[in-house]
């Protein structure tokens, strides 16, 4: 028998060898385990933690926005966002069916989301508390609620353009956008451990990291002044039916903006509907300033010693500059022989062209730039316009001439406001601002704005002189209609033609404005108002800008409790003789009344004035409204048609109707918003007209 | 042949086996109760099945420890043929995939059965018997080593078509190990290796994605959601386990993150719940088991006993090392479970069956 070739000893040798290999393998695996479980434990744990925990973000309430007195302008509440964790939804069909009517979403869309392969998904962001309550009651598995901040504006549309608005997650316009990083807090989240199917592990600790609240803004805006301004702008919208009315007010000593608004505006809670009005025109739009700009030329001339109010000037109604005829505003008549004081009072264009020529382009444009024109002021608001002025190389005699009375340049209302503030505060151009301070949730101040002088533009004495000249404009000149009894006022009117898209002027379209400050001896507030494209009334600064300015300022002075000026310093309020306006066109009548201190109230339609009240020759106090009746032919004939009474106060409407032999049947209070019969209806004397009055601005 | 006195079995082996079975049952329950609750409506579903198979396996182990291993020599070919038949039956109506997509089970109504496990054991038995036969001339490759290799190849094709590449490879590797232990000359080993090299190269060229998949364990983060997913999930269990573990029953990774947490990746759950200490302890228990098995082989009275003990131990060691190697990202991911611990009836049954044979050999050992 053969010896077996596979021997026991050979097998044993090889088994020993295998045992040795196995020992090595076991040692290697222990080493591997130590590497994974001890050395890399923390790192792997961190990575695994990410996979175990799902989070639903909880957004932070935004910071609150307050006015300068601490009144809330924009606040936040917490509302629920409805989300689903698809893995936990037990019966998607029924869940979708129950939620569809509550969330106002199609059932199919909900079903799709409820069955999505995701750990969590939004069903609807920011639902109302009552909807949220109803859904909570259903107690549907897999439906979760996360709190989110919801913006609200306690004053509705008040200051909407200034404040801006907030989309789902961030400020999209205005201060809400500019101060986004302060207002927006840090996101928090709800964290819960899940299995790999995304389902929450029961009985495991959920962790809620609360969102960090945003910071609060304290504005320079005064809610009351803002309200007064917006109320009067809304009234002007009714009264003059313009494209737009705007105003901006500041403290001239600091550059702090007290109010800024324009109408039409939008509702911040329904901002999509008002997309044409998202900007803040006093800051973001620029246009030709017109006569208000003459103040810059005046300052420059006074500062350079080139202005003497007693000096004589002759205005022929136009002036020839480098072969081009430039008219005065007086519609061809000319001011005749006047002093330079009267030239300022009556806003005479040729006189200012003369001042511009005396200064020369380097000096005039040096002052224009020094006053801040042609550059952004740096206000804390998004989208500020920089306006436009000529480059020095482009300035020929014509450009110099037009620039000296405010044509051919473009400026924002804010730039004009800051320039006039410099006159009011003794010569310093201030940097305007809207936010006074920023506080954190505990009320600790994290940022404080200090007034900032950009530069001294004119000397204190020049500022005083120009202020005095502006006072005269309000005593005897075009701004007479803005005068407020008991106060010294410095003001200047402006009427600018509108430049169309093609570059030329649009005939018949004007932006009428008035800028001024008071009290003149100790300016508390500087205000600019402008009305763009009025379709009713007379498009003159003195006829539209002045009354709005006066109404706003009267209430603001009262609100701020500004003491009246010393009576000695006040000009005598002499009665005015009413001129005969019959047979004139509206423009001719307006030009005649420009420096008379009387206002026109137009009734009816037509080219010519056919009647007036009070009658010519009557002695009336200044700022009296002369109601004129219009017709297409020069003589009255036939029946009368009912005028458009919208924007009239009850007293004014009564006067007009009385003059027409009609009776007023008034309802409500405020300004006329509706009338019956409607405007243009033929009426017989003795009829009653029902007029509904209402506050121009809903609050 | 003189009559040997009956001796005591290796009690250390029995002790370690029971320890591992105990840990296995606890961990199967810990890893499976949530999934069992959700999918079967009964948290004890997997535990109960496993316990039944463990009981059956222990019975088989006891019986086999009483049956003289030398008797098995006569049945080895029969058992191998039977296992081939059973493997073939999978292709008939009896085969079932148990919902896994791989047909690895025979459905006998009352119970299911994985012929691969039976095949592995009978293959060890057959090879040990064949290689220790007195007429065998190991120098002659074609009449010796080639035969079991050929049979292993056939079994490999059966198993790989289920598909179960892991088990097929284990079987092939087991055959090679036993043949090597039997004393296959190194010259033949080298030639065999050189011959199989072109086949490997061919596979590499023809199906590179397979290889890429196989070697994804080297950098699982290169493809974290596909080929690297299992390894990463295993790491996410082991890492947080740290030294002492997150506590029994508190694994997070078993919540559908780990694939087969009560089966192929049960060692990851052990590492997570019991930490480095627990995982190492289990590994060391297996080492003791292997040590005892090889000691039995070294002290076995004859070549058949020695080869059989070494073969059974080697097969078990191979599975332990490959499974733990896979869980720790040291080896490719193959569907090899952890013997005695992982849930799986046929596996635990035939492992205990094998250990029973080992115990019987130990009773014939020189003390």
Coordinates of N, CA, C and O in Angstrom, one line a residue, chain A residues 1-8 10-16 18-19 21-23 25-26 29-45 47-49 51-54 193-199 201 204, chain B residues 38 131 136-138 177 180-184 186 221 229 233 235-236 238-240 242-243 252-253 255-257 267 271 275-276 279 283-284 287 290-291 294 297-298 300-303 306 310 314 317 321 324-325 328-330 366:
Chain A
X1 N 0.9 -1.2 0.0 CA 0.0 0.0 0.0 C 0.9 1.2 0.0 O 1.9 1.3 0.7
X2 N 0.5 2.2 -0.8 CA 1.3 3.4 -0.9 C 1.1 4.2 0.4 O 0.0 4.2 1.0
X3 N 2.1 4.9 0.7 CA 2.0 5.9 1.7 C 1.2 7.1 1.2 O 1.3 7.5 0.1
X4 N 0.2 7.6 2.0 CA -0.6 8.7 1.6 C 0.2 9.9 1.3 O 1.2 10.2 2.0
X5 N -0.1 10.5 0.2 CA 0.7 11.7 -0.2 C 0.4 12.9 0.6 O 1.1 13.8 0.8
X6 N -0.9 13.0 1.1 CA -1.3 14.1 2.0 C -1.0 13.6 3.4 O -1.8 12.7 3.9
X7 N 0.0 14.1 4.0 CA 0.4 13.6 5.4 C -0.2 14.6 6.5 O -0.4 15.8 6.2
X8 N -0.4 14.0 7.6 CA -0.9 14.8 8.7 C 0.1 15.9 9.1 O -0.4 17.1 9.3
X10 N 2.1 17.5 7.1 CA 2.0 18.6 6.1 C 0.8 19.5 6.4 O 0.9 20.7 6.3
X11 N -0.3 18.8 6.6 CA -1.5 19.5 6.9 C -1.3 20.5 8.1 O -1.7 21.6 8.1
X12 N -0.7 19.9 9.2 CA -0.5 20.7 10.4 C 0.4 21.9 10.1 O 0.1 23.0 10.6
X13 N 1.4 21.8 9.3 CA 2.2 22.9 9.0 C 1.4 24.0 8.3 O 1.5 25.2 8.7
X14 N 0.6 23.6 7.4 CA -0.2 24.6 6.7 C -1.3 25.2 7.5 O -1.6 26.4 7.4
X15 N -1.8 24.4 8.4 CA -2.8 25.0 9.4 C -2.2 26.0 10.3 O -2.8 27.1 10.5
X16 N -1.0 25.7 10.7 CA -0.2 26.7 11.6 C 0.0 28.0 10.8 O -0.2 29.1 11.3
X18 N -1.8 29.1 8.4 CA -3.1 29.7 8.2 C -3.5 30.5 9.5 O -4.0 31.6 9.5
X19 N -3.2 29.8 10.6 CA -3.6 30.4 11.9 C -2.8 31.7 12.1 O -3.4 32.7 12.5
X21 N -1.8 33.7 9.7 CA -2.4 34.7 8.8 C -3.7 35.2 9.5 O -4.0 36.4 9.4
X22 N -4.5 34.3 10.1 CA -5.7 34.8 10.7 C -5.4 35.7 11.9 O -6.1 36.7 12.1
X23 N -4.4 35.4 12.7 CA -4.0 36.3 13.8 C -3.8 37.7 13.2 O -4.2 38.7 13.7
X25 N -4.8 39.0 10.4 CA -6.1 39.6 9.9 C -6.9 40.2 11.1 O -7.5 41.3 11.0
X26 N -7.0 39.4 12.2 CA -7.8 39.8 13.3 C -7.2 41.1 13.9 O -7.9 42.1 14.2
X29 N -8.0 44.0 11.8 CA -9.4 44.4 11.9 C -9.6 45.2 13.2 O -10.4 46.2 13.3
X30 N -8.9 44.7 14.3 CA -9.1 45.5 15.6 C -8.5 46.9 15.4 O -9.1 47.9 15.8
X31 N -7.4 47.0 14.7 CA -6.8 48.3 14.4 C -7.7 49.1 13.6 O -7.9 50.3 13.9
X32 N -8.4 48.5 12.6 CA -9.3 49.2 11.8 C -10.5 49.8 12.6 O -11.0 50.9 12.4
X33 N -11.0 48.9 13.5 CA -12.1 49.3 14.4 C -11.7 50.5 15.2 O -12.4 51.4 15.4
X34 N -10.5 50.4 15.8 CA -10.0 51.5 16.6 C -9.9 52.8 15.8 O -10.3 53.9 16.3
X35 N -9.4 52.7 14.6 CA -9.3 53.9 13.7 C -10.7 54.5 13.5 O -10.9 55.7 13.7
X36 N -11.7 53.7 13.2 CA -13.0 54.2 12.9 C -13.7 54.6 14.2 O -14.4 55.7 14.2
X37 N -13.6 53.9 15.2 CA -14.5 54.1 16.4 C -13.8 55.0 17.4 O -14.5 55.6 18.3
X38 N -12.5 55.2 17.4 CA -11.9 56.1 18.4 C -11.3 57.3 17.7 O -11.7 58.4 18.0
X39 N -10.4 57.0 16.7 CA -9.7 58.2 16.1 C -10.7 59.1 15.3 O -10.7 60.3 15.5
X40 N -11.5 58.4 14.5 CA -12.4 59.2 13.6 C -13.8 59.3 14.1 O -14.7 59.8 13.4
X41 N -14.0 59.0 15.4 CA -15.3 58.9 16.0 C -16.1 60.3 15.9 O -17.2 60.4 15.4
X42 N -15.4 61.3 16.3 CA -16.1 62.7 16.3 C -16.5 63.1 14.9 O -17.6 63.6 14.7
X43 N -15.5 62.9 14.0 CA -15.8 63.4 12.7 C -16.9 62.6 12.0 O -17.8 63.2 11.4
X44 N -17.0 61.3 12.3 CA -18.0 60.5 11.7 C -19.4 60.8 12.4 O -20.4 60.8 11.8
X45 N -19.3 61.1 13.7 CA -20.5 61.4 14.4 C -21.1 62.7 13.9 O -22.3 62.8 13.6
X47 N -20.8 63.9 10.9 CA -21.4 63.7 9.6 C -22.7 62.9 9.7 O -23.7 63.2 9.0
X48 N -22.7 61.9 10.6 CA -23.9 61.1 10.8 C -25.0 62.0 11.4 O -26.2 61.9 11.0
X49 N -24.7 62.9 12.3 CA -25.6 63.8 12.9 C -26.4 64.6 11.8 O -27.6 64.8 11.9
X51 N -27.1 63.7 8.9 CA -28.0 62.8 8.2 C -29.2 62.4 9.1 O -30.3 62.2 8.6
X52 N -29.0 62.4 10.4 CA -30.1 62.0 11.2 C -31.1 63.0 11.5 O -32.3 62.8 11.7
X53 N -30.6 64.3 11.5 CA -31.5 65.3 11.9 C -32.1 66.1 10.7 O -31.3 66.6 9.9
X54 N -33.3 66.3 10.7 CA -34.0 67.2 9.7 C -34.4 68.5 10.4 O -34.7 68.4 11.6
X193 N -34.8 64.4 15.1 CA -34.1 63.2 14.5 C -35.1 62.4 13.7 O -36.3 62.3 14.1
X194 N -34.6 61.8 12.6 CA -35.5 61.0 11.8 C -34.9 59.7 11.4 O -33.7 59.6 11.5
X195 N -35.7 58.8 10.9 CA -35.1 57.6 10.3 C -34.8 57.9 8.9 O -35.0 59.0 8.4
X196 N -34.3 56.9 8.2 CA -33.9 57.2 6.8 C -35.0 57.4 5.9 O -34.9 57.7 4.7
X197 N -36.2 57.2 6.3 CA -37.4 57.5 5.5 C -37.9 58.9 5.7 O -38.9 59.3 5.2
X198 N -37.2 59.6 6.6 CA -37.5 61.0 6.9 C -38.6 61.1 7.9 O -39.1 62.2 8.2
X199 N -38.9 60.0 8.6 CA -40.0 60.1 9.6 C -39.3 60.5 10.9 O -38.3 60.0 11.3
X201 N -38.4 60.3 14.6 CA -38.3 59.2 15.6 C -39.1 59.6 16.8 O -38.8 60.6 17.4
X204 N -38.0 60.9 20.7 CA -36.6 61.5 20.7 C -36.8 63.0 20.9 O -37.8 63.5 20.6
Chain B
X38 N -42.8 47.3 11.9 CA -43.4 48.1 10.9 C -43.7 47.2 9.7 O -44.7 47.4 9.0
X131 N -9.5 14.8 -0.4 CA -8.1 15.1 -0.3 C -7.3 14.2 0.7 O -6.1 14.1 0.6
X136 N -4.9 9.1 -3.3 CA -4.7 10.4 -3.9 C -3.2 10.7 -4.1 O -2.5 10.5 -3.1
X137 N -2.8 11.2 -5.3 CA -1.5 11.6 -5.5 C -1.5 13.1 -5.7 O -1.9 13.6 -6.7
X138 N -1.1 13.8 -4.7 CA -1.3 15.3 -4.7 C -0.5 15.9 -5.8 O -0.8 17.0 -6.3
X177 N -8.7 26.9 -0.1 CA -8.0 26.9 1.2 C -7.8 25.4 1.7 O -6.7 25.0 2.1
X180 N -5.2 23.8 -0.4 CA -3.9 24.3 0.0 C -3.5 23.6 1.3 O -2.3 23.2 1.5
X181 N -4.4 23.5 2.3 CA -4.1 22.9 3.5 C -3.7 21.4 3.3 O -2.8 20.9 4.0
X182 N -4.3 20.8 2.3 CA -4.0 19.4 2.1 C -2.6 19.2 1.5 O -2.1 18.1 1.4
X183 N -2.0 20.3 1.1 CA -0.6 20.2 0.7 C -0.4 20.4 -0.8 O 0.5 19.9 -1.4
X184 N -1.3 21.0 -1.5 CA -1.1 21.3 -2.9 C 0.2 22.0 -3.1 O 0.6 23.0 -2.5
X186 N 3.3 24.2 -4.2 CA 3.3 25.6 -4.5 C 3.4 25.9 -6.0 O 2.9 26.9 -6.5
X221 N -16.6 57.9 -0.4 CA -17.2 59.2 -0.5 C -17.1 59.7 -2.0 O -17.6 60.8 -2.3
X229 N -22.5 54.0 -0.6 CA -23.6 54.3 0.4 C -23.5 53.3 1.6 O -23.5 53.8 2.7
X233 N -22.7 54.3 5.5 CA -23.7 54.1 6.5 C -23.1 53.2 7.7 O -23.4 53.4 8.8
X235 N -20.0 53.3 8.5 CA -19.1 54.2 9.2 C -19.9 55.0 10.2 O -19.4 55.3 11.3
X236 N -21.1 55.5 9.7 CA -21.9 56.3 10.5 C -22.5 55.6 11.7 O -23.0 56.2 12.7
X238 N -20.4 52.9 13.2 CA -19.2 52.6 14.0 C -18.7 53.9 14.7 O -18.4 53.9 15.8
X239 N -18.6 55.0 13.9 CA -18.0 56.2 14.4 C -18.7 56.7 15.7 O -18.1 56.8 16.7
X240 N -20.0 56.9 15.6 CA -20.8 57.4 16.8 C -20.7 56.4 17.9 O -21.0 56.7 19.1
X242 N -18.2 55.0 19.2 CA -17.0 55.4 20.0 C -16.6 54.2 20.8 O -16.7 53.0 20.4
X243 N -16.1 54.4 22.0 CA -15.5 53.3 22.8 C -16.5 52.4 23.4 O -16.4 51.2 23.3
X252 N -29.1 54.4 15.9 CA -29.9 55.2 15.0 C -29.8 54.6 13.6 O -30.7 54.7 12.8
X253 N -28.6 54.1 13.3 CA -28.4 53.6 11.9 C -29.2 52.4 11.5 O -29.4 52.2 10.3
X255 N -32.3 52.4 11.7 CA -33.5 52.9 11.3 C -33.5 53.2 9.8 O -33.6 54.3 9.4
X256 N -33.3 52.1 9.0 CA -33.4 52.2 7.6 C -32.1 52.8 6.9 O -32.1 53.0 5.7
X257 N -31.2 53.3 7.8 CA -30.0 53.9 7.2 C -29.1 52.7 6.7 O -28.6 52.7 5.6
X267 N -22.9 43.6 12.4 CA -21.7 44.0 13.2 C -21.6 45.5 13.3 O -21.0 46.0 14.3
X271 N -21.2 47.5 16.7 CA -20.2 48.6 16.9 C -20.8 49.9 17.4 O -20.3 50.6 18.2
X275 N -20.1 49.8 21.0 CA -18.8 50.5 20.9 C -17.7 49.7 20.5 O -17.8 48.5 20.1
X276 N -16.5 50.3 20.5 CA -15.3 49.6 20.2 C -15.1 48.4 21.1 O -14.6 47.3 20.6
X279 N -17.5 45.6 20.0 CA -17.1 45.0 18.7 C -15.9 44.2 18.8 O -15.8 43.1 18.2
X283 N -15.2 40.2 18.1 CA -14.2 39.7 17.2 C -13.2 38.7 17.9 O -12.8 37.7 17.4
X284 N -12.9 39.0 19.2 CA -12.0 38.2 20.0 C -12.7 36.8 20.3 O -12.0 35.8 20.3
X287 N -12.2 34.9 17.4 CA -10.8 34.4 17.4 C -10.6 33.2 18.2 O -9.9 32.2 17.8
X290 N -12.0 30.3 16.4 CA -11.1 29.8 15.4 C -9.9 29.1 16.0 O -9.5 28.1 15.5
X291 N -9.4 29.7 17.0 CA -8.2 29.1 17.7 C -8.6 27.7 18.2 O -7.8 26.7 17.9
X294 N -8.8 25.4 15.1 CA -7.6 25.0 14.5 C -6.8 24.1 15.5 O -6.0 23.2 15.0
X297 N -7.9 20.8 14.8 CA -7.3 20.3 13.6 C -5.9 19.8 13.8 O -5.5 18.8 13.3
X298 N -5.2 20.6 14.6 CA -3.7 20.2 14.9 C -3.6 19.0 15.7 O -2.6 18.3 15.6
X300 N -5.9 16.5 15.7 CA -6.8 15.5 15.2 C -6.0 14.2 15.0 O -4.8 14.3 14.6
X301 N -6.6 13.1 15.2 CA -5.9 11.8 15.1 C -5.6 11.4 13.6 O -4.7 10.6 13.4
X302 N -6.3 11.9 12.6 CA -6.0 11.5 11.2 C -6.1 12.7 10.3 O -6.6 13.8 10.7
X303 N -5.7 12.5 9.1 CA -5.7 13.5 8.1 C -7.0 14.0 7.8 O -7.3 15.2 7.7
X306 N -8.2 16.1 10.6 CA -7.5 17.4 10.6 C -7.9 18.3 9.5 O -8.2 19.5 9.7
X310 N -10.0 21.8 10.1 CA -9.4 23.0 9.5 C -10.3 23.6 8.5 O -10.5 24.8 8.4
X314 N -11.9 27.1 8.8 CA -11.4 28.1 7.8 C -12.6 28.7 7.1 O -12.7 29.9 6.9
X317 N -14.0 31.1 9.6 CA -13.1 32.3 9.7 C -13.1 33.2 8.5 O -13.2 34.4 8.7
X321 N -14.1 37.1 8.8 CA -13.1 38.1 8.4 C -13.7 39.0 7.2 O -13.5 40.2 7.2
X324 N -16.6 41.2 8.7 CA -16.1 42.4 9.5 C -15.3 43.3 8.6 O -15.3 44.5 8.7
X325 N -14.5 42.7 7.7 CA -13.7 43.5 6.7 C -14.6 44.4 5.9 O -14.4 45.6 5.7
X328 N -16.2 47.2 8.1 CA -15.2 48.3 8.5 C -14.6 48.9 7.3 O -13.7 49.7 7.4
X329 N -15.2 48.6 6.1 CA -14.7 49.3 4.9 C -13.3 48.8 4.5 O -12.6 49.5 3.8
X330 N -12.9 47.6 4.9 CA -11.6 47.1 4.6 C -11.6 46.2 3.4 O -10.6 45.9 2.8
X366 N -6.0 14.0 20.6 CA -5.0 13.7 21.6 C -5.1 14.9 22.6 O -5.2 16.1 22.2

